[in-house]
């Protein structure tokens, strides 16, 4: 029943019983069927971002109808944790045929996203996928073609767009306070805990993650696209592996049985994390995946030091870098405009900090300097996770253009793919040469 028809049928009831607007809204919501959701990939991110919080926050709006994972033990554990009444599968096609979800949540290894996104749309579901949308240009085009062919929609969950300090940067840039943006300096630092973790997990292989230029940096490139409000046009990159992988002087399969743990600065005691032990260690017998893999494995083929030059279609020039072995976590960004400059140095909140703030500095050309202090006390990527989920499942409005479709997802990964290709070939890469998407001076959203 649509809203107009429902209101027409309940007008007499409302007048006769003095039904208040809040009650009327509740009555209408009771007539709306919950979204039927299936999820493929029940690892730490799937459960922590799209499992437990969704069940807790939207019990009347979302109904899980299926859970799927290649690991039998892991998917059974997921059902137990979520406390949902739905079937579990190791066969994706069987799940889609039997459960017929409205929405498929894709939280698998990045390199397999395209397979489940395309199949999911062909089975009649809209897609909610973790970033990155996929890992190379061929897979990207497959997704774009499938979306056009099926009429279904892909939404990429760029939670960074939703945290308060990034929203404030967006608003300041849109206000015209620094005039037209001409160039951006953007430098991101992953510390020796978070950064190293990518090298002990499945991300360490290009075939799985596309490298950190795709897996991690797609977050950052999407922010740039959103802030600058234009599409990337050409990319040139440098990159190397200088700390992890073959650079270690000793190595083992994984941390738990490692004979070198007493002298390894990167030793990770997975046994101290009950959740990781339950999700991964307890189910290693099914697929052999070691969550605490050695950061010095010689098969690691991704970069730990990256620098990228990006030229946008509106002629904004960006200098970007990503370092995966910094002593602290955070980033510095500077927007250089015709009327001034906008700067931010964002560091991750530390456990001992009760009141943390992110500071943004606005400096007018030949004028005053203004400091904005944005509270940073929220969990989940500065509160971005919760705000993103609420917009999706409550179907909230989008005045800041934060929702991201397949075109947004493509432009974010194509920068990283182009940078990776540039590093491999030593040549600049035109974004238009990768897919059939044509870069636009004014960004075009696919939602």
PDB file of C-alpha atoms in Angstrom, residues 160 188-196 198-199 212 216 220 244 306 322-330:
ATOM      1  CA  UNK A 160      33.910   8.481   5.324  1.00  0.00           C
ATOM      2  CA  UNK A 188      47.421   9.712   4.675  1.00  0.00           C
ATOM      3  CA  UNK A 189      49.316   7.801   7.370  1.00  0.00           C
ATOM      4  CA  UNK A 190      48.529   4.243   8.493  1.00  0.00           C
ATOM      5  CA  UNK A 191      50.311   3.272  11.697  1.00  0.00           C
ATOM      6  CA  UNK A 192      52.274   0.115  12.499  1.00  0.00           C
ATOM      7  CA  UNK A 193      49.165  -1.510  13.956  1.00  0.00           C
ATOM      8  CA  UNK A 194      46.427  -0.698  11.443  1.00  0.00           C
ATOM      9  CA  UNK A 195      48.756  -0.416   8.470  1.00  0.00           C
ATOM     10  CA  UNK A 196      50.585  -3.641   9.253  1.00  0.00           C
ATOM     11  CA  UNK A 198      46.704  -5.246   5.827  1.00  0.00           C
ATOM     12  CA  UNK A 199      49.928  -7.164   5.253  1.00  0.00           C
ATOM     13  CA  UNK A 212      46.043  -0.538  -0.888  1.00  0.00           C
ATOM     14  CA  UNK A 216      42.193   1.561   1.318  1.00  0.00           C
ATOM     15  CA  UNK A 220      40.389   8.758   0.168  1.00  0.00           C
ATOM     16  CA  UNK A 244      56.931  -5.533   4.879  1.00  0.00           C
ATOM     17  CA  UNK A 306      52.615   5.168  -2.550  1.00  0.00           C
ATOM     18  CA  UNK A 322      49.791   6.819   1.485  1.00  0.00           C
ATOM     19  CA  UNK A 323      52.281   5.423   3.984  1.00  0.00           C
ATOM     20  CA  UNK A 324      51.514   2.085   5.684  1.00  0.00           C
ATOM     21  CA  UNK A 325      54.178   2.116   8.430  1.00  0.00           C
ATOM     22  CA  UNK A 326      53.754   5.424  10.243  1.00  0.00           C
ATOM     23  CA  UNK A 327      54.188   5.745  14.047  1.00  0.00           C
ATOM     24  CA  UNK A 328      50.773   7.422  14.211  1.00  0.00           C
ATOM     25  CA  UNK A 329      47.472   7.268  12.340  1.00  0.00           C
ATOM     26  CA  UNK A 330      45.768  10.141  10.547  1.00  0.00           C
TER      27      UNK A 330
END
